XYZ file of C-alpha atoms in Angstrom:
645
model
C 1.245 -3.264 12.316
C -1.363 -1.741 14.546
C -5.113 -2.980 14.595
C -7.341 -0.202 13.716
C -10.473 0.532 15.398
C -12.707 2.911 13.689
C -14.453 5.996 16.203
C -17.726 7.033 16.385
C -19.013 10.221 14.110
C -21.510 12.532 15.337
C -22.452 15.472 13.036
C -23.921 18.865 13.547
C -26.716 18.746 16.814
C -26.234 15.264 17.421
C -24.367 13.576 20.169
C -21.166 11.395 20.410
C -22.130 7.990 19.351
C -20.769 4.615 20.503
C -22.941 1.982 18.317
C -22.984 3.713 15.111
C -19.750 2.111 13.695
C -19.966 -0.800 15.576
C -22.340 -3.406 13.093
C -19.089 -2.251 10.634
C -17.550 -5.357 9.623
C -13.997 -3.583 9.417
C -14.080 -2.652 13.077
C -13.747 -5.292 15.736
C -16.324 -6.047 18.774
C -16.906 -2.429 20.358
C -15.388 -3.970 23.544
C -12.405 -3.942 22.641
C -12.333 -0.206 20.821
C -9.623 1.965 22.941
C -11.070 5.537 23.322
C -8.265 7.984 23.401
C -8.757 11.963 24.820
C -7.936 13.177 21.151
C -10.861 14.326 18.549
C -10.782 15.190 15.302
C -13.014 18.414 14.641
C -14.454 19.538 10.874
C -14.787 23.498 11.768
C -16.305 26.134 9.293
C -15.001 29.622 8.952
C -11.335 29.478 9.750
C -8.555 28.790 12.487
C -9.718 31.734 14.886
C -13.420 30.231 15.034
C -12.125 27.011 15.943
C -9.849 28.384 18.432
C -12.728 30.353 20.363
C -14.695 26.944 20.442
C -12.211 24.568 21.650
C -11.388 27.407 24.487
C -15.386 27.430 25.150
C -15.526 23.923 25.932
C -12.114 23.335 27.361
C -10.360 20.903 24.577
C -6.891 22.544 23.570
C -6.350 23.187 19.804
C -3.338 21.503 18.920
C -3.682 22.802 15.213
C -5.106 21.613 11.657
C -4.771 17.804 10.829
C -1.824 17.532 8.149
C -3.186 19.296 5.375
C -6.991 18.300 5.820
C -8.540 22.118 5.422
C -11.219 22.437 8.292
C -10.053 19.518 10.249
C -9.088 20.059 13.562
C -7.047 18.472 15.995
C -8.432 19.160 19.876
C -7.166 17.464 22.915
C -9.142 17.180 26.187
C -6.460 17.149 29.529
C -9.586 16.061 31.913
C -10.482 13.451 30.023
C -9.449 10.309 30.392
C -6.154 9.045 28.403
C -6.894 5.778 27.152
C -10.688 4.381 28.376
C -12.846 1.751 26.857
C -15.997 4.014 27.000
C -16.151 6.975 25.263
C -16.598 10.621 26.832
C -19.145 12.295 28.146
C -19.840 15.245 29.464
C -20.035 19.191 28.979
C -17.180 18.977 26.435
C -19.747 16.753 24.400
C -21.878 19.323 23.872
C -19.283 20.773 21.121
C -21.511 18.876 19.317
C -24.372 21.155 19.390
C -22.195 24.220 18.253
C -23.270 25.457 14.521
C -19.764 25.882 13.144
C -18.648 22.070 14.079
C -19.804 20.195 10.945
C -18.578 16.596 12.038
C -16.379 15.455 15.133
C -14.890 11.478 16.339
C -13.180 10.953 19.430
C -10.028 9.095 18.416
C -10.199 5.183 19.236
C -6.850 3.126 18.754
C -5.742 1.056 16.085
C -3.747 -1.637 16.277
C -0.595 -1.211 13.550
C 1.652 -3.911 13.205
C 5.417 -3.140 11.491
C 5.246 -5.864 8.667
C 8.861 -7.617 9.215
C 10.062 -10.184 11.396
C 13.039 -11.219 13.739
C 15.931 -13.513 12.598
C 19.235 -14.060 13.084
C 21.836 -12.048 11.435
C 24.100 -13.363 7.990
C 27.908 -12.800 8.075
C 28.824 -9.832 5.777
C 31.191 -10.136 2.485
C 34.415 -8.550 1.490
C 33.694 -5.138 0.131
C 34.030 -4.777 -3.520
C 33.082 -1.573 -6.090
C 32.052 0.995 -3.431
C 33.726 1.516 -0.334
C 30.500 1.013 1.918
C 30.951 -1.430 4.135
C 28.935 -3.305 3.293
C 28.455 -3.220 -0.393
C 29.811 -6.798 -1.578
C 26.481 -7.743 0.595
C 24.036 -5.917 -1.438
C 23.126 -8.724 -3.249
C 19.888 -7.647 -4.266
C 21.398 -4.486 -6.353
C 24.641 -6.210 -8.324
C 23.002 -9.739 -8.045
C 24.671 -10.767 -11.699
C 28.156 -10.020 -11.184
C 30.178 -12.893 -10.689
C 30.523 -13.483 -6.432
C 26.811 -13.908 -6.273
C 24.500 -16.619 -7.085
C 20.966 -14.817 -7.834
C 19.386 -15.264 -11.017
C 17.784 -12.177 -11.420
C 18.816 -8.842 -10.806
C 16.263 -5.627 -10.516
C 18.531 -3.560 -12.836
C 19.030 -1.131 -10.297
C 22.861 -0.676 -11.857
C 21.386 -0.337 -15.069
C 19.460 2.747 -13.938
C 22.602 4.267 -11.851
C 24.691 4.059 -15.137
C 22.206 6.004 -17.056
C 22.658 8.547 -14.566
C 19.536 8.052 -12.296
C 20.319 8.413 -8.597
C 16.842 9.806 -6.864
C 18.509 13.696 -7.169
C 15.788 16.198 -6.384
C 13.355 13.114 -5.264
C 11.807 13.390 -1.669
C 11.211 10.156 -0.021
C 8.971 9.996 3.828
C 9.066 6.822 5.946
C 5.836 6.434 7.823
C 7.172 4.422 10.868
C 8.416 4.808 13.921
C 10.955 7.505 13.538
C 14.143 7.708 11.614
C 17.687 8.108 13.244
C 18.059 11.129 11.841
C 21.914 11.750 12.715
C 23.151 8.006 11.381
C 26.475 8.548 9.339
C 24.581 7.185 5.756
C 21.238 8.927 6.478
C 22.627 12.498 7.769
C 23.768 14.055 4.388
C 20.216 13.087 2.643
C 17.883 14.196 5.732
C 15.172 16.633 4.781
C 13.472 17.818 7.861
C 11.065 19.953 5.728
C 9.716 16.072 4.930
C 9.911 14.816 8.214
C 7.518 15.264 11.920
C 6.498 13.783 15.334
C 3.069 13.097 15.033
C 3.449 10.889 18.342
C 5.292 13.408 20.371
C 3.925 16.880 18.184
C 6.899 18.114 17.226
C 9.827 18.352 14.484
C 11.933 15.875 15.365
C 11.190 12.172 13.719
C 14.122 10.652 15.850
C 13.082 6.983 17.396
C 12.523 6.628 20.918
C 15.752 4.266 22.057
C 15.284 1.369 24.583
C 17.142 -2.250 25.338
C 15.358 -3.552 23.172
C 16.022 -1.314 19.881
C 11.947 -1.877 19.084
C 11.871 1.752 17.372
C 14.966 0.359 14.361
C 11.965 -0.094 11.896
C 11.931 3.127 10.312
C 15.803 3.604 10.330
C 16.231 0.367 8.914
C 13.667 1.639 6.060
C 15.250 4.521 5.304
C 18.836 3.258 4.478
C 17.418 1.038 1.903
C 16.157 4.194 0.037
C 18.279 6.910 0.532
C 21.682 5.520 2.528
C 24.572 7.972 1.431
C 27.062 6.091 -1.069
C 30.848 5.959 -1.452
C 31.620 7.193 2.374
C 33.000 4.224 4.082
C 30.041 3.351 5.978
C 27.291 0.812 5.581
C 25.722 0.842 2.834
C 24.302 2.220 -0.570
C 20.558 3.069 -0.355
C 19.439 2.363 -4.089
C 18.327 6.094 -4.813
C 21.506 7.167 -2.686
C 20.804 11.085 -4.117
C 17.289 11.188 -3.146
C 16.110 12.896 0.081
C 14.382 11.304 2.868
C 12.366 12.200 5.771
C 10.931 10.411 8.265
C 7.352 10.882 10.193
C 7.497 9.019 13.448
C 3.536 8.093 14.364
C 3.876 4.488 15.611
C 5.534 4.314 18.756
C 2.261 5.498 20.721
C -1.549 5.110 20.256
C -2.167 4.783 16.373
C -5.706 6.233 15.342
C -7.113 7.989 12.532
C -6.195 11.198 12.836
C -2.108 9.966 13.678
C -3.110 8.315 9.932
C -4.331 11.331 8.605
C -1.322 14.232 9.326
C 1.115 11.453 8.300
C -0.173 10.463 5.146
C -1.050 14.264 4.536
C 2.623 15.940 5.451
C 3.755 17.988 3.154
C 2.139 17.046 0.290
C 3.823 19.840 -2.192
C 7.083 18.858 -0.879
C 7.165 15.070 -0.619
C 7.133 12.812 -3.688
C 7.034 9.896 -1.926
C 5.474 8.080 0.675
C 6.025 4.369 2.230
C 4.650 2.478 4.729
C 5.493 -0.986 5.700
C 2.331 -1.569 8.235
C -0.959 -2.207 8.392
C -3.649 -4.010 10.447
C -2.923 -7.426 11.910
C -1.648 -9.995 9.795
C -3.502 -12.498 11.611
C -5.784 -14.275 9.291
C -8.918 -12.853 11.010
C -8.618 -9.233 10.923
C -10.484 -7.207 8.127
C -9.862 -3.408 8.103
C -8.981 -0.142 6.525
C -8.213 3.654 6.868
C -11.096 5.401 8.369
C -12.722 8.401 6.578
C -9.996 11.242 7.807
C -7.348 8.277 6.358
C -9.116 7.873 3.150
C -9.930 11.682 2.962
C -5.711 11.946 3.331
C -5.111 9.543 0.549
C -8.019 11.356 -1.603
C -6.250 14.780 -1.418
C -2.856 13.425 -2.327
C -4.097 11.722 -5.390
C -5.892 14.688 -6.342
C -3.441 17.554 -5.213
C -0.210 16.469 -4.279
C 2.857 17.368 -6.311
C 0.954 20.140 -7.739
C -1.745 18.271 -9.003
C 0.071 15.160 -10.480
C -0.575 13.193 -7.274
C 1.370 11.939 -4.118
C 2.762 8.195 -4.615
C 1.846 6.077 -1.889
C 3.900 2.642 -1.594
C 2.455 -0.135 1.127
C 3.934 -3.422 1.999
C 1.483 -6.070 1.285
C 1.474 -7.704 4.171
C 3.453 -10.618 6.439
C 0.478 -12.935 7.522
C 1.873 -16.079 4.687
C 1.893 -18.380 7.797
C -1.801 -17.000 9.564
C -3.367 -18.037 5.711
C -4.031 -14.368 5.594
C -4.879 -12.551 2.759
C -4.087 -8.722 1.795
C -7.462 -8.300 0.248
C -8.861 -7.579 3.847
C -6.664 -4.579 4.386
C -7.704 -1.788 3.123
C -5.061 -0.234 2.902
C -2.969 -2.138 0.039
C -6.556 -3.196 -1.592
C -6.587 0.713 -2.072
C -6.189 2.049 -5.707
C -3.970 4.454 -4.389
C -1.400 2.826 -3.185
C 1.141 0.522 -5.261
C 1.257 -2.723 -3.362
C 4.581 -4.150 -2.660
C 5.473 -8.046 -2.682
C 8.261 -9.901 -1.993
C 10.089 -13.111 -3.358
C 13.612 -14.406 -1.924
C 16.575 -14.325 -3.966
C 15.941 -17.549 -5.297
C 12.584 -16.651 -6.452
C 10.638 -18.978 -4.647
C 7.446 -17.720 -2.342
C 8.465 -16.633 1.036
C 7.071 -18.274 3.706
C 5.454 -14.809 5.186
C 3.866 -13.464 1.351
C 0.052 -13.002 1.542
C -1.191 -13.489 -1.882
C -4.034 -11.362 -3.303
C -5.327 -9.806 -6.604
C -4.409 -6.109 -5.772
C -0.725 -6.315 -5.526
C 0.760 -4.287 -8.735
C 5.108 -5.761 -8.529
C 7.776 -7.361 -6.316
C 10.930 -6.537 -4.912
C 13.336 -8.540 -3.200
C 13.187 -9.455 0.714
C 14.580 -11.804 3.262
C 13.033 -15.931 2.559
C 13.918 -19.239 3.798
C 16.766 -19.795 6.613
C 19.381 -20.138 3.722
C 18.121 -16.991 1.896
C 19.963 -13.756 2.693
C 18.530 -10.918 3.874
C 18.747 -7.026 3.053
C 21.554 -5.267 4.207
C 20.441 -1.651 5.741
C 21.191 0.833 8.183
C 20.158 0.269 11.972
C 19.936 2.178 15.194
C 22.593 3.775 16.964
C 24.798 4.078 14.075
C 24.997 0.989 12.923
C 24.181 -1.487 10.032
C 22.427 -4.679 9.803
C 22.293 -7.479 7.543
C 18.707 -9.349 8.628
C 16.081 -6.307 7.423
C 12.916 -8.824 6.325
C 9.503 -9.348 5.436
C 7.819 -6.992 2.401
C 8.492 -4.355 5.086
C 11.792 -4.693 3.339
C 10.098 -4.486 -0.074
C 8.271 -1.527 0.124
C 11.580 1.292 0.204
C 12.994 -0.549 -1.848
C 10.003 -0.342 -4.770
C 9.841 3.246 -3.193
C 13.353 4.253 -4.024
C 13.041 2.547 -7.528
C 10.192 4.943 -8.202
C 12.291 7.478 -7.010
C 14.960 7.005 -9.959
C 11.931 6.853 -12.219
C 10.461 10.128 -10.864
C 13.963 11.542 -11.087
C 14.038 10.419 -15.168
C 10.549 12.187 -15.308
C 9.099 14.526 -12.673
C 6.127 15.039 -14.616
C 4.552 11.643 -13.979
C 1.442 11.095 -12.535
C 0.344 9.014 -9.797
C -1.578 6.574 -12.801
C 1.353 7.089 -15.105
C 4.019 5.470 -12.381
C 1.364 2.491 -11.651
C 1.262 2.091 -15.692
C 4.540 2.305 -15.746
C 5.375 -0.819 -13.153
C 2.792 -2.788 -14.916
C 4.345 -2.603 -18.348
C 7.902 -2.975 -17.023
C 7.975 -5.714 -14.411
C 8.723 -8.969 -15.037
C 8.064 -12.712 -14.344
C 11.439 -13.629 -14.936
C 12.545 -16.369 -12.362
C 9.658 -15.991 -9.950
C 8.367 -19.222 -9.172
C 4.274 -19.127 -8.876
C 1.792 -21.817 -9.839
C -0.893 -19.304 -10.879
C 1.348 -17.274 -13.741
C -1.305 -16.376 -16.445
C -1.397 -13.554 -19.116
C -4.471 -11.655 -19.152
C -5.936 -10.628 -22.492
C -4.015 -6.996 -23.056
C -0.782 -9.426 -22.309
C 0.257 -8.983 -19.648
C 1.249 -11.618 -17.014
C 0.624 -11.269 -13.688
C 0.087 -13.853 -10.035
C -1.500 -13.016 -6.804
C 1.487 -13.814 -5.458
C 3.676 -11.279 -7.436
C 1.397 -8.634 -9.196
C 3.289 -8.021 -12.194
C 6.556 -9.421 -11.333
C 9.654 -8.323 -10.344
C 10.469 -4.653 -10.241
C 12.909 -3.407 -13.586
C 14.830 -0.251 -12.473
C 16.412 0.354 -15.692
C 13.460 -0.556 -17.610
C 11.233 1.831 -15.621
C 13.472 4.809 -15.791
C 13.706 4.396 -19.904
C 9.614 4.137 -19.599
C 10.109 7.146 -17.738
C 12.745 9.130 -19.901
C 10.104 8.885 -23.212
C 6.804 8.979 -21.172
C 3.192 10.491 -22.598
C 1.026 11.171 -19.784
C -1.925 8.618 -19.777
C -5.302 10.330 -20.461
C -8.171 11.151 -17.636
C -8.904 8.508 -15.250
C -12.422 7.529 -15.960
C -14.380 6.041 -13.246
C -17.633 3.701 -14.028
C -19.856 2.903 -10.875
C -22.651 0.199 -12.052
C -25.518 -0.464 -10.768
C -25.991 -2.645 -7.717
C -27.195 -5.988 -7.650
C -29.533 -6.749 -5.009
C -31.158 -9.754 -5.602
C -30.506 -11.521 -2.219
C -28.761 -15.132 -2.927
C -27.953 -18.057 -0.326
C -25.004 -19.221 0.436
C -24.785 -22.763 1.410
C -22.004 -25.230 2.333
C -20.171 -26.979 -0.224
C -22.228 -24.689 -2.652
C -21.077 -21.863 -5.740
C -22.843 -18.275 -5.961
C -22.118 -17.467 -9.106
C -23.519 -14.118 -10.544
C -23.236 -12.236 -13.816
C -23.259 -8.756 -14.196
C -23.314 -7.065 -17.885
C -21.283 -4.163 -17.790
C -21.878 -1.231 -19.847
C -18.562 0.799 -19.109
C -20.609 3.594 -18.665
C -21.294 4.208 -22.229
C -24.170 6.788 -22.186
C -21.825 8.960 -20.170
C -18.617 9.937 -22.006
C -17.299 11.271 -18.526
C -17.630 7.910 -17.351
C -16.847 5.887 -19.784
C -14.219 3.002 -19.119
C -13.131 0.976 -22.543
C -9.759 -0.031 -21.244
C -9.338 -0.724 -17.273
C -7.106 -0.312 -14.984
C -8.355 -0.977 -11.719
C -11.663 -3.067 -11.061
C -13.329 -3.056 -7.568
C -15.801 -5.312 -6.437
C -18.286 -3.859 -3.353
C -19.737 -6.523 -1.447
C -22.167 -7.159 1.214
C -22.446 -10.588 2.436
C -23.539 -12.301 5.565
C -22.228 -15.557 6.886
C -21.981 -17.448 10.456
C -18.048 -17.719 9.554
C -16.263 -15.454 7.290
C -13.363 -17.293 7.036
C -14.754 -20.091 5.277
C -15.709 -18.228 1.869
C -13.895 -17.527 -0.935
C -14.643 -15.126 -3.710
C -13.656 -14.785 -7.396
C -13.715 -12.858 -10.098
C -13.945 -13.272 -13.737
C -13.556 -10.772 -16.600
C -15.350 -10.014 -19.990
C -11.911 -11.442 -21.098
C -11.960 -14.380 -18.807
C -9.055 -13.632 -16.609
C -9.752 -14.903 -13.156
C -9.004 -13.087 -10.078
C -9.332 -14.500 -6.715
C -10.445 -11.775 -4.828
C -10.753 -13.927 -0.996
C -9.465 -16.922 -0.093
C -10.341 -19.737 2.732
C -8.851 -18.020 6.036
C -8.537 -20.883 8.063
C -8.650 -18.279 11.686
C -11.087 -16.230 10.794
C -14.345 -17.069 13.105
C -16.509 -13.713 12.232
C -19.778 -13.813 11.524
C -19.890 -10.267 11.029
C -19.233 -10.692 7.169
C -18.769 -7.943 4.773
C -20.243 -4.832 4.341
C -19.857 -2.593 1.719
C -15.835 -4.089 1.544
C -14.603 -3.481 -1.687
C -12.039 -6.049 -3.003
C -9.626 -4.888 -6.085
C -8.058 -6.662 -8.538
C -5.128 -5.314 -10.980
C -5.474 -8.742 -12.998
C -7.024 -7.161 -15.645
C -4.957 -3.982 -16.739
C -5.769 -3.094 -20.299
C -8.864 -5.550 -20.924
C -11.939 -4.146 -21.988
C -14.729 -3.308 -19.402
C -17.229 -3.772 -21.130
C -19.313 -7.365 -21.144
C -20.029 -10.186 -18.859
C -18.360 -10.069 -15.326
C -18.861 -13.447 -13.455
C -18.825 -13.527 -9.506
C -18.209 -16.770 -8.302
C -18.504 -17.021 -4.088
C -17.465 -20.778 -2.598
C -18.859 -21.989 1.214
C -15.834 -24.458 2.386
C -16.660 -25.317 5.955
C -13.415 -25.752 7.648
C -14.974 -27.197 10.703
C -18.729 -28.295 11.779
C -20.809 -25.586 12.293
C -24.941 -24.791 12.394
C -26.902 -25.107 9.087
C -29.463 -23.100 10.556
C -28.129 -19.994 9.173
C -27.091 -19.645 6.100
C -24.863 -17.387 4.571
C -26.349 -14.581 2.464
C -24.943 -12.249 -0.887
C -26.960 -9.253 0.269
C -25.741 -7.000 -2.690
C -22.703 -6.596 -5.249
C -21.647 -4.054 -7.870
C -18.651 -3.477 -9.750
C -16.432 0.014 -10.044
C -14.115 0.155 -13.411
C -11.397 2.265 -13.573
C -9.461 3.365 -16.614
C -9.952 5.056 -19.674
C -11.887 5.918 -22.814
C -8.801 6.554 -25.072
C -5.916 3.204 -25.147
C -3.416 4.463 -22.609
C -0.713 3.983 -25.072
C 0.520 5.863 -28.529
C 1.410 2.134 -29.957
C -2.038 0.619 -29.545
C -1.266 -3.270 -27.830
C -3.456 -5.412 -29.272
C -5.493 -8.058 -27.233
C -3.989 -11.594 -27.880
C -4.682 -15.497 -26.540
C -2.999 -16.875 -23.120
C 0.573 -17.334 -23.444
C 2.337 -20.456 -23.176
C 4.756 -21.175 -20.417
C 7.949 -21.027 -22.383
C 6.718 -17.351 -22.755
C 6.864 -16.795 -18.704
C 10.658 -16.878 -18.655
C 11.161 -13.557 -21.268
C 12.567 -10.800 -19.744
C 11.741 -7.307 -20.432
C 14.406 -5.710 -22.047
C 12.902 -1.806 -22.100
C 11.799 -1.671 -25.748
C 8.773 -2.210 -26.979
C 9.243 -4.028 -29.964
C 12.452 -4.612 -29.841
C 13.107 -8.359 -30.381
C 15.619 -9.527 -26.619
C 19.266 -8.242 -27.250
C 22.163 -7.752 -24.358
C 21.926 -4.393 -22.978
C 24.843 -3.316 -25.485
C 22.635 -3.922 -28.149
C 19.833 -2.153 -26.594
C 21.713 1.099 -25.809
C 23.365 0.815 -29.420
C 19.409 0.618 -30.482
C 18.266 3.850 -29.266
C 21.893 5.717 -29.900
C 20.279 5.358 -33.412
């Protein structure tokens, strides 16, 4: 992953700023910001009248920003390449031009690819398909009898009911994907693929000794490898289509963020990224506004309206004692983010834990755990693909057989669907509870372990869940100090909106807390969360490298912990001062200001109501979801015997 460093926004008549952004707490000291000769340009009235003013002030239009109407992309040849101060001069002055409604020179971000190096496992005799190596893909026929895995993501189950990814298109933000490999070739859409780096067609990875471009290619197998041709492996939806968008091998900045997240929109179904900011423990940041106006668009217009599906690996920074609620990016609402547990279904040692992660999929763990099996550069396969950059194509290709089962599901209706179908099952995590709609979820895992078959039978009978409502209360500004050793606890009574019935949130879905707090060392807080229902979500944890004292400002956690509760009623904020280390009580920390955002709905999501019921006990953690509500657990014979009736 790449650390992101937000730009400076001037609007109409007013110059290019370089302190406006910088007191944000996302961004880090304005030192270190990057300044790149790109802009991004909002024009009125067209292509031709942005043309005429980039040729006026000599930037060359190098076309519309993914599919961001009015957003331009202009590049400035006399201008410096990469500088740490940004540009002046008579090309600044675009500024001052009627038409141009809003411009940023383009600052880099630092993007980090979330897996990590190891050495490689020995592959397996090949049994069942004639990939290569297909006796390895422990992780798809884990129950059969030469493997020792205790829980399998009923990926078989789904390919037996005839669900392969057909018609399904699948992107790869990354670095590139070898488009020509001998698994990937017969799947490749180019119409789904583009070289934001280099501004052209081609995704294919830039090749060196080192093989440092293999991330995307190694993505893409798991999803979409071709199956039964001798070679490699079996990607999981091995029908699907896949494309690739290469936009990290260079300078990573908003706008790079922006036309990949924004490609093709109609035409992809799909779209997963396994990177984000540092996973250092001490970073805090986000997509910047032409990032989040990208993921805005494809919730509200992609796939004709039913919204693009955005899947993010959670993050890699287990070791830093980071936490994924300070990236933005998976602490989104839009995006469905992606855990990982080893096969044996303990914690691996690189999982960030965090109360926005919706499910799990497998991924590489200890030395003695094996790893995914996946295509690799130059042709070839690998069996050491890790981290939840592993994770996320593989939650993205099980979507893939669930869009397949159901084309008509919304962006909401796959996130509902994960939720009800994922499972504890083996996962081992000390913090297993079952909220009050009953359903059990960890920060470690989300909702448990991904259920292919389940999801596609979800899928097969699926009503679409009604309007998203979306309840903003009020802020709470009454200033509170924080001091060492001490609690902030606050309570907020929330209406859910009632007195507006477009508005109105009954049962939730997502819950986001915006916070602005103050402290001489950010790392040392933690924050939690507790519902009407009293489900507890830890919303920020100790990090132990985190020196800021820039604190938050206007950060919004999110927490999935309470899916199907009730909004309205009591909402307890509970924010802990741990010192890790001796430091000045001159200056306390402050809670400048807090309010909640509920998402959900006014109507129960679900034709068979689900009624509220008391924590379960642990014996309960260890059911397995068995794809019938109602139905009492039966082998899968039973089951399909069950709805042949």
């Amino acid at each position: 992953r790449r650390e992101e460093k937000f730009g400076c926004l001037s609007g109409r008549r007013s110059s290019l700023c370089v302190l406006a952004l910088c007191l944000s707490v996302a961004s880090p000291p304005c030192s270190a910001r990057i300044y790149t000769n790109h802009w991004a340009v909002r024009i009125a009235g067209g292509a031709d009248v942005a043309e005429r003013i980039a040729d006026k002030y000599g930037y060359r239009n190098m076309g519309q920003i993914g599919d961001l109407k009015d957003h331009y992309h202009f590049f400035h040849s006399r201008t410096i390449k990469r500088s740490t101060l940004s540009s002046h001069g008579r090309h600044s002055f675009i500024s001052m031009e009627p038409k141009v409604e809003w411009i940023q020179q383009q600052v880099v971000k630092r993007r980090i690819k979330r897996d990590y190096k190891a050495d490689p496992y020995p592959a397996q005799n090949n049994i069942f398909y004639n990939d290569a190596k297909w006796s390895s893909m422990w992780y798809i026929h884990c129950n059969d009898d030469v493997h020792n895995c205790q829980s399998d993501m009923n990926i078989l189950g789904a390919w037996k009911r005839g669900y392969t990814g057909k018609d399904v298109v699948v992107t790869i933000l990354d670095d590139g994907i070898e488009r020509n490999h001998p698994d990937l070739f017969q799947n490749y859409d180019p119409q789904a693929s583009f070289d934001v780096n280099g501004n052209d067609m081609d995704p294919m990875p830039r090749y060196d000794a080192t093989n440092e471009n293999k991330h995307g290619t190694r993505c893409a197998g798991e999803v979409a490898a071709a199956a039964n041709n001798s070679h490699c492996i079996v990607g999981i939806a091995y029908n699907a289509k896949i494309g690739g968008v290469r936009m990290l091998d260079g300078d990573v900045t908003d706008m790079v963020e922006a036309k990949s997240l924004s490609l093709q929109p109609q035409h992809i179904d799909i779209y997963s990224a396994s990177w984000g900011p540092d996973d250092d423990g001490k970073t805090v940041d986000g997509p910047a506004s032409l990032a989040r106006q990208a993921f805005e668009n494809g919730i509200r217009m992609g796939r004709k309206g039913r919204g693009s599906i955005f899947v993010w690996a959670s993050g890699n920074g287990g070791r830093s004692r980071d936490h994924c609620s300070c990236d933005g990016y998976t602490n989104s609402i839009y995006t469905i983010s992606i855990s990982s547990t080893a096969e044996s279904g303990r914690k691996p040692w690189y999982l960030e834990e965090c109360s926005s992660t919706l499910t799990t999929t497998y991924s590489s763990g200890e030395n003695y755990d094996r790893k995914i099996i996946t295509t690799d550069l130059r042709h070839r396969c690998t069996d050491s693909h890790t981290g939840t950059s592993a994770s996320a194509p593989m939650a993205a290709a099980i979507v893939a057989l669930a869009l397949e089962a159901n084309p008509l599901l919304s962006w909401r209706d796959v996130q509902h669907i994960i939720v009800k179908t994922s499972r504890a099952g083996h996962l081992s995590a000390p913090d297993w509870k079952t909220n009050a709609a009953g359903y059990n979820v960890s920060h470690l895992y989300g909702f448990g372990l991904m259920d292919a078959e389940a999801m596609v039978k979800e899928a097969e009978r699926w009503k679409q869940v009604p309007t998203q409502h979306v309840c903003v209360e009020s802020a709470d500004r009454q200033i509170r100090t924080i001091r060492p050793e001490h609690v902030v606890r606050s309570v907020y009574k929330a209406t859910g909106c009632t007195d507006n019935p477009n508005h109105h949130v009954i049962y939730l879905e997502h819950v986001v807390v915006r916070i602005t707090i103050t402290h001489p060392r950010r790392g040392d807080l933690s924050i939690n969360l507790t519902s009407p229902s009293g489900t507890k979500s830890q919303l920020l944890a100790n990090r132990l490298f985190d020196h800021s004292m820039e604190g938050f400002k206007n950060w919004e956690f999110m927490t999935t912990h309470c899916w199907g509760e009730k909004a309205a009623g009591d909402w307890v904020l509970e924010i802990y001062d741990s010192p890790s280390q001796l430091r000045s009580q001159k200056v306390p920390g402050k809670l400048k200001e807090w309010s909640l955002v509920t998402y959900g709905t006014s109507l129960h999501p679900y034709s068979s109501l689900r009624s509220e019921k008391p924590r379960s006990t642990d014996e309960e953690f260890t059911e397995e979801y068995n794809g019938e509500s109602g139905v009492p657990n039966m082998d899968r014979l039973a089951i399909l015997a069950h709805i042949a009736k």
